[in-house]
Amino acid sequence: METFEIDSALDMHLHLRDGEMLKLVGPLTSETFSGALIMPNLVPPVTTKEAMLEYKQRINEACSEDKFEPHLTLFFQNDYSYEFLEDIKDDIIGIKLYPAGITTNSETGVASMDVEVLRPTLESMSKLGIPLCIHGETNGFVMDREKEFMPIYESIAKAFPDLKIIMEHITTKDAVELLDKYANLYATVTLHHLLITLDDVAGGMLNPHLFCKPIAKRPEDRDALLDAALKAHPKLMFGSDSAPHPKHKKECCGCAAGVFTSPIALQVLTQLFEENDSLDNLNAFVSLNARKIYNLNPIKKTVKLVKKNFVVPASYNYKGENVVPMYAGEVLNWSIQTIED
């Protein structure tokens, strides 16, 4: 196959940041994707309707050259009232729960994952049909944090059977197996977790541009994720978790966590699915599953890819912001040929 078309691609877990960084990275998604679920962990986090609408306006301004729908989320808080959530539910696609301090800009996240502590907000969300998106990690040993979180997912799924729960950026075979255990559990998976293990990050010379949270795991975990994605498991969606940081914050002591993949996501996914004889499932993984899970009717946008070498830029730059993508300087087998609305 020399060409392939992706219809209305959706990125269901994306970091666009703010300010000049937003102006740089926003168009690198909006050019090829029809829509994306935008994370709310800004500084300060997005917790009010006013802040959410203002952020959406800034995103739309940054991406004004493209037809693109940013789907907004709120940063989870225990004291959201039913009335507040009822008023905002048509403006958001979900609410994102971060355990306190577990990842970038999550210091004001949830301190206790006890179901009874979370119940007031979760009951309102369940009644109103607002999905719950969770960064599922504990504060345990770094390789075990997601696995240790599995019982928490189960406790919430059991306590709120009508609540749609998205396990964000899953990285383990344990999470893949949990997908089939509860009807109300779904998941996103990133591009990089389909490709790398911890060995790629730190097995030789440290590669800071592959360091992320949750950290990449073992080969058997990567293989389980890849198998589910290639088969387009109906409860699994593409969510890049593309997380840009300035080059000087990645290539330093105290390296920031995040892998920047937005500009290469569709090219690499096409290459990956072709190599595994699964191109027939790519549109489901990168669009159709998300449409069904979130009940979306995305903007029509067809991306035609052609089998032609594409050299990944060493970095992307805008007004002092300098971001290095995954596979910087490397050659991909597929290139974007045309984009039609």
Short mmCIF file of C-alpha atoms in Angstrom, two decimals:
data_model
loop_
_atom_site.label_atom_id
_atom_site.label_comp_id
_atom_site.label_asym_id
_atom_site.label_seq_id
_atom_site.Cartn_x
_atom_site.Cartn_y
_atom_site.Cartn_z
CA MET A 1 0.00 0.00 0.00
CA GLU A 2 1.40 3.36 -1.08
CA THR A 3 -1.27 5.67 0.39
CA PHE A 4 -3.62 5.59 3.37
CA GLU A 5 -6.42 7.87 4.57
CA ILE A 6 -7.37 8.68 8.16
CA ASP A 7 -10.80 10.20 8.69
CA SER A 8 -11.42 12.75 11.47
CA ALA A 9 -8.54 11.76 13.73
CA LEU A 10 -9.10 12.42 17.44
CA ASP A 11 -6.44 12.79 20.14
CA MET A 12 -8.22 11.98 23.39
CA HIS A 13 -5.45 13.08 25.76
CA LEU A 14 -3.42 16.15 24.86
CA HIS A 15 -1.41 18.86 26.61
CA LEU A 16 -1.42 22.23 24.86
CA ARG A 17 0.01 24.30 27.74
CA ASP A 18 -0.59 28.06 27.45
CA GLY A 19 0.97 31.32 26.30
CA GLU A 20 3.68 31.12 23.65
CA MET A 21 3.95 27.34 24.06
CA LEU A 22 0.26 26.98 23.14
CA LYS A 23 0.82 29.12 20.06
CA LEU A 24 3.65 26.78 19.03
CA VAL A 25 2.16 23.36 19.72
CA GLY A 26 -1.55 24.00 19.16
CA PRO A 27 -1.32 24.21 15.34
CA LEU A 28 0.87 21.09 15.27
CA THR A 29 -2.22 19.15 16.40
CA SER A 30 -5.01 21.17 14.79
CA GLU A 31 -3.47 20.84 11.34
CA THR A 32 -4.10 17.08 11.17
CA PHE A 33 -6.56 16.24 13.97
CA SER A 34 -10.27 17.05 13.94
CA GLY A 35 -10.40 17.39 17.70
CA ALA A 36 -8.65 16.65 20.95
CA LEU A 37 -9.39 16.28 24.64
CA ILE A 38 -7.31 18.98 26.35
CA MET A 39 -5.82 18.44 29.79
CA PRO A 40 -6.56 21.05 32.51
CA ASN A 41 -3.32 20.95 34.55
CA LEU A 42 -2.24 24.51 33.89
CA VAL A 43 -0.85 26.82 36.58
CA PRO A 44 -3.29 27.53 38.15
CA PRO A 45 -5.40 24.53 37.06
CA VAL A 46 -8.68 24.93 35.18
CA THR A 47 -11.36 24.62 37.89
CA THR A 48 -14.04 27.20 36.97
CA LYS A 49 -16.33 27.78 34.02
CA GLU A 50 -14.77 31.17 33.42
CA ALA A 51 -11.23 29.74 33.33
CA MET A 52 -12.34 26.92 31.05
CA LEU A 53 -14.06 29.21 28.54
CA GLU A 54 -11.12 31.63 28.53
CA TYR A 55 -8.69 28.75 27.93
CA LYS A 56 -10.86 27.44 25.09
CA GLN A 57 -10.82 30.87 23.50
CA ARG A 58 -7.01 31.01 23.67
CA ILE A 59 -6.82 27.55 22.08
CA ASN A 60 -9.18 28.56 19.28
CA GLU A 61 -7.11 31.68 18.62
CA ALA A 62 -3.89 29.66 18.49
CA CYS A 63 -5.46 27.12 16.10
CA SER A 64 -7.48 29.59 14.05
CA GLU A 65 -5.95 28.51 10.73
CA ASP A 66 -7.53 25.04 11.03
CA LYS A 67 -10.93 23.46 11.53
CA PHE A 68 -10.43 21.93 14.97
CA GLU A 69 -12.55 21.30 18.06
CA PRO A 70 -10.83 21.44 21.46
CA HIS A 71 -12.78 19.39 23.99
CA LEU A 72 -12.23 20.83 27.44
CA THR A 73 -11.96 19.22 30.88
CA LEU A 74 -11.96 20.48 34.44
CA PHE A 75 -9.38 19.69 37.10
CA PHE A 76 -11.15 17.42 39.63
CA GLN A 77 -12.08 18.87 43.01
CA ASN A 78 -14.03 17.25 45.84
CA ASP A 79 -16.29 20.24 46.38
CA TYR A 80 -17.90 20.67 42.97
CA SER A 81 -21.62 21.09 43.61
CA TYR A 82 -24.33 19.37 41.57
CA GLU A 83 -25.59 22.78 40.45
CA PHE A 84 -22.15 23.85 39.24
CA LEU A 85 -21.64 20.62 37.29
CA GLU A 86 -25.12 20.79 35.81
CA ASP A 87 -24.39 24.30 34.57
CA ILE A 88 -21.05 23.38 32.97
CA LYS A 89 -21.70 19.85 31.69
CA ASP A 90 -22.48 20.92 28.12
CA ASP A 91 -19.22 22.87 27.90
CA ILE A 92 -16.88 20.06 28.98
CA ILE A 93 -16.21 16.52 27.85
CA GLY A 94 -15.10 15.18 31.23
CA ILE A 95 -13.32 15.90 34.50
CA LYS A 96 -9.69 14.91 35.01
CA LEU A 97 -8.63 13.48 38.37
CA TYR A 98 -4.96 13.72 39.36
CA PRO A 99 -3.62 12.16 42.56
CA ALA A 100 -1.79 14.98 44.34
CA GLY A 101 1.78 15.53 43.16
CA ILE A 102 1.87 12.49 40.88
CA THR A 103 2.77 14.30 37.63
CA THR A 104 3.34 17.73 36.07
CA ASN A 105 1.33 20.52 37.76
CA SER A 106 -0.71 18.13 39.92
CA GLU A 107 0.27 19.45 43.34
CA THR A 108 -3.32 20.52 44.05
CA GLY A 109 -4.75 17.16 42.99
CA VAL A 110 -6.68 14.69 45.15
CA ALA A 111 -4.99 13.76 48.42
CA SER A 112 -7.19 10.72 49.15
CA MET A 113 -8.52 8.17 46.66
CA ASP A 114 -11.03 6.79 49.17
CA VAL A 115 -14.38 6.32 47.41
CA GLU A 116 -16.28 7.97 50.26
CA VAL A 117 -14.09 11.07 50.07
CA LEU A 118 -14.72 11.29 46.32
CA ARG A 119 -18.40 10.38 46.50
CA PRO A 120 -20.02 13.87 46.43
CA THR A 121 -18.49 14.88 43.10
CA LEU A 122 -18.59 11.39 41.58
CA GLU A 123 -22.28 10.93 42.37
CA SER A 124 -23.10 14.21 40.66
CA MET A 125 -20.96 13.30 37.66
CA SER A 126 -22.64 9.91 37.41
CA LYS A 127 -26.14 11.42 37.49
CA LEU A 128 -25.21 14.06 34.92
CA GLY A 129 -23.36 11.70 32.58
CA ILE A 130 -19.98 13.44 32.89
CA PRO A 131 -17.04 11.04 32.26
CA LEU A 132 -14.23 10.75 34.80
CA CYS A 133 -10.69 10.74 33.39
CA ILE A 134 -8.03 9.46 35.81
CA HIS A 135 -4.25 9.61 35.94
CA GLY A 136 -3.98 6.21 37.61
CA GLU A 137 -0.80 6.02 39.66
CA THR A 138 0.03 5.66 43.34
CA ASN A 139 3.11 7.05 45.09
CA GLY A 140 4.71 3.60 45.29
CA PHE A 141 7.79 2.27 43.52
CA VAL A 142 7.82 3.91 40.10
CA MET A 143 7.49 0.69 38.07
CA ASP A 144 4.55 -0.50 40.17
CA ARG A 145 2.50 2.68 40.49
CA GLU A 146 -0.05 1.88 37.79
CA LYS A 147 -0.44 -1.74 38.84
CA GLU A 148 -1.00 -0.62 42.44
CA PHE A 149 -3.75 1.70 41.21
CA MET A 150 -5.83 -1.11 39.70
CA PRO A 151 -7.80 -1.79 42.93
CA ILE A 152 -8.73 1.92 43.05
CA TYR A 153 -10.12 1.76 39.52
CA GLU A 154 -12.10 -1.31 40.57
CA SER A 155 -13.48 0.32 43.71
CA ILE A 156 -14.72 3.35 41.76
CA ALA A 157 -16.12 1.20 38.95
CA LYS A 158 -18.09 -0.89 41.44
CA ALA A 159 -19.31 2.05 43.51
CA PHE A 160 -20.48 4.05 40.48
CA PRO A 161 -21.54 1.58 37.77
CA ASP A 162 -23.20 4.32 35.71
CA LEU A 163 -20.07 6.50 35.72
CA LYS A 164 -17.95 6.30 32.58
CA ILE A 165 -14.32 5.99 33.74
CA ILE A 166 -11.35 6.55 31.45
CA MET A 167 -8.04 5.03 32.55
CA GLU A 168 -5.70 7.55 31.00
CA HIS A 169 -2.45 6.67 29.18
CA ILE A 170 -2.33 3.05 30.38
CA THR A 171 1.11 1.43 30.40
CA THR A 172 0.66 -2.11 31.76
CA LYS A 173 -0.83 -5.44 30.75
CA ASP A 174 -2.76 -5.29 34.05
CA ALA A 175 -4.69 -2.25 32.81
CA VAL A 176 -5.40 -3.91 29.46
CA GLU A 177 -6.84 -6.92 31.28
CA LEU A 178 -8.99 -4.69 33.50
CA LEU A 179 -10.71 -3.20 30.43
CA ASP A 180 -12.74 -6.38 29.97
CA LYS A 181 -13.66 -6.75 33.63
CA TYR A 182 -15.94 -3.72 34.10
CA ALA A 183 -18.46 -2.36 31.60
CA ASN A 184 -17.83 1.25 32.63
CA LEU A 185 -14.03 1.19 32.28
CA TYR A 186 -12.32 2.56 29.15
CA ALA A 187 -8.77 3.68 28.39
CA THR A 188 -6.43 5.78 26.29
CA VAL A 189 -2.95 4.73 25.24
CA THR A 190 -0.14 6.90 23.90
CA LEU A 191 2.01 6.51 20.81
CA HIS A 192 5.23 6.17 22.77
CA HIS A 193 3.94 3.48 25.10
CA LEU A 194 3.13 1.35 22.05
CA LEU A 195 6.77 1.59 21.00
CA ILE A 196 9.17 1.87 23.92
CA THR A 197 10.10 0.22 27.20
CA LEU A 198 12.11 1.53 30.12
CA ASP A 199 15.19 0.12 28.38
CA ASP A 200 14.77 2.71 25.62
CA VAL A 201 14.65 5.48 28.22
CA ALA A 202 17.48 4.48 30.52
CA GLY A 203 18.98 1.18 29.36
CA GLY A 204 21.99 2.89 27.78
CA MET A 205 22.63 6.60 27.66
CA LEU A 206 19.67 8.38 29.26
CA ASN A 207 17.22 9.68 26.63
CA PRO A 208 15.39 12.61 28.28
CA HIS A 209 13.00 13.02 25.36
CA LEU A 210 11.51 9.59 26.11
CA PHE A 211 11.08 10.24 29.83
CA CYS A 212 7.42 10.56 30.76
CA LYS A 213 4.94 9.81 33.50
CA PRO A 214 3.68 7.15 33.70
CA ILE A 215 7.12 5.81 32.93
CA ALA A 216 7.50 3.23 30.15
CA LYS A 217 7.38 -0.31 31.52
CA ARG A 218 8.51 -3.83 30.55
CA PRO A 219 8.43 -5.50 27.11
CA GLU A 220 5.43 -7.64 28.10
CA ASP A 221 3.51 -4.50 29.03
CA ARG A 222 4.37 -2.77 25.76
CA ASP A 223 3.37 -5.90 23.84
CA ALA A 224 -0.03 -6.10 25.58
CA LEU A 225 -0.75 -2.45 24.79
CA LEU A 226 0.31 -2.86 21.18
CA ASP A 227 -1.79 -5.99 20.72
CA ALA A 228 -4.91 -4.21 22.02
CA ALA A 229 -4.28 -1.16 19.84
CA LEU A 230 -3.59 -3.16 16.68
CA LYS A 231 -6.84 -5.05 17.22
CA ALA A 232 -8.65 -1.74 17.86
CA HIS A 233 -10.05 -2.96 21.16
CA PRO A 234 -13.44 -1.17 21.27
CA LYS A 235 -12.79 0.30 24.73
CA LEU A 236 -9.35 1.67 23.85
CA MET A 237 -8.69 5.07 22.22
CA PHE A 238 -5.65 6.92 20.99
CA GLY A 239 -4.58 9.63 23.40
CA SER A 240 -1.11 10.95 22.64
CA ASP A 241 -0.40 12.52 26.04
CA SER A 242 1.87 14.68 23.91
CA ALA A 243 3.47 16.85 26.57
CA PRO A 244 5.77 19.62 25.34
CA HIS A 245 8.49 21.12 27.49
CA PRO A 246 11.16 23.62 26.43
CA LYS A 247 14.37 21.91 25.37
CA HIS A 248 16.27 23.40 28.30
CA LYS A 249 13.83 21.75 30.74
CA LYS A 250 14.26 18.34 29.10
CA GLU A 251 18.02 18.30 28.57
CA CYS A 252 18.98 19.11 32.15
CA CYS A 253 19.27 17.77 35.67
CA GLY A 254 15.73 17.30 36.94
CA CYS A 255 14.39 16.53 33.46
CA ALA A 256 10.69 17.38 33.02
CA ALA A 257 8.38 14.43 32.29
CA GLY A 258 6.71 14.37 28.88
CA VAL A 259 7.14 13.09 25.33
CA PHE A 260 6.24 15.44 22.47
CA THR A 261 4.64 13.45 19.64
CA SER A 262 1.89 15.62 18.12
CA PRO A 263 3.64 16.47 14.81
CA ILE A 264 4.52 12.83 14.04
CA ALA A 265 1.65 10.87 15.60
CA LEU A 266 -0.30 9.97 12.46
CA GLN A 267 2.80 9.19 10.41
CA VAL A 268 4.23 6.86 13.06
CA LEU A 269 0.89 5.18 13.77
CA THR A 270 0.45 4.46 10.07
CA GLN A 271 3.94 3.00 9.91
CA LEU A 272 3.37 0.93 13.04
CA PHE A 273 0.00 -0.47 11.96
CA GLU A 274 1.30 -1.23 8.45
CA GLU A 275 4.31 -3.10 9.84
CA ASN A 276 1.89 -5.25 11.84
CA ASP A 277 -0.60 -5.83 8.98
CA SER A 278 -3.30 -3.93 10.88
CA LEU A 279 -3.98 -0.80 8.80
CA ASP A 280 -7.64 -1.81 8.53
CA ASN A 281 -7.96 -1.12 12.28
CA LEU A 282 -6.17 2.23 12.43
CA ASN A 283 -9.22 4.44 11.83
CA ALA A 284 -11.08 2.67 14.64
CA PHE A 285 -8.18 3.16 17.04
CA VAL A 286 -7.58 6.82 16.19
CA SER A 287 -11.17 7.96 15.66
CA LEU A 288 -14.15 5.58 15.61
CA ASN A 289 -13.71 4.20 19.13
CA ALA A 290 -13.52 7.67 20.65
CA ARG A 291 -16.62 8.75 18.75
CA LYS A 292 -18.61 5.91 20.28
CA ILE A 293 -17.20 6.19 23.79
CA TYR A 294 -17.63 9.97 24.07
CA ASN A 295 -20.60 10.23 21.68
CA LEU A 296 -18.77 12.64 19.39
CA ASN A 297 -19.58 13.88 15.91
CA PRO A 298 -16.18 15.27 14.89
CA ILE A 299 -15.32 17.84 12.27
CA LYS A 300 -14.78 16.20 8.88
CA LYS A 301 -11.09 16.12 8.04
CA THR A 302 -9.34 13.56 5.85
CA VAL A 303 -5.58 13.14 6.15
CA LYS A 304 -4.01 11.33 3.22
CA LEU A 305 -0.62 9.80 3.94
CA VAL A 306 1.82 8.59 1.32
CA LYS A 307 4.69 6.15 1.64
CA LYS A 308 7.48 8.67 1.32
CA ASN A 309 10.36 9.41 3.65
CA PHE A 310 9.79 12.16 6.18
CA VAL A 311 12.69 13.56 8.20
CA VAL A 312 11.49 14.56 11.66
CA PRO A 313 12.66 18.10 12.48
CA ALA A 314 15.33 18.42 15.15
CA SER A 315 13.03 20.82 16.99
CA TYR A 316 10.02 23.10 16.63
CA ASN A 317 10.45 26.78 17.49
CA TYR A 318 8.28 29.85 18.10
CA LYS A 319 9.24 33.10 19.81
CA GLY A 320 11.83 31.58 22.12
CA GLU A 321 10.04 28.29 22.73
CA ASN A 322 12.08 25.34 21.45
CA VAL A 323 10.59 21.84 21.69
CA VAL A 324 12.22 18.57 20.63
CA PRO A 325 9.88 15.86 19.25
CA MET A 326 10.18 12.12 19.61
CA TYR A 327 12.38 10.70 16.83
CA ALA A 328 14.00 14.10 16.21
CA GLY A 329 16.26 13.90 13.16
CA GLU A 330 15.14 10.37 12.26
CA VAL A 331 13.48 9.21 9.04
CA LEU A 332 9.89 7.91 8.99
CA ASN A 333 8.47 5.81 6.16
CA TRP A 334 5.22 7.77 5.82
CA SER A 335 4.53 11.45 5.13
CA ILE A 336 1.37 13.54 5.13
CA GLN A 337 0.40 14.26 1.53
CA THR A 338 -2.86 16.19 1.78
CA ILE A 339 -5.37 17.37 4.37
CA GLU A 340 -8.94 17.93 3.21
CA ASP A 341 -11.80 19.38 5.27
#
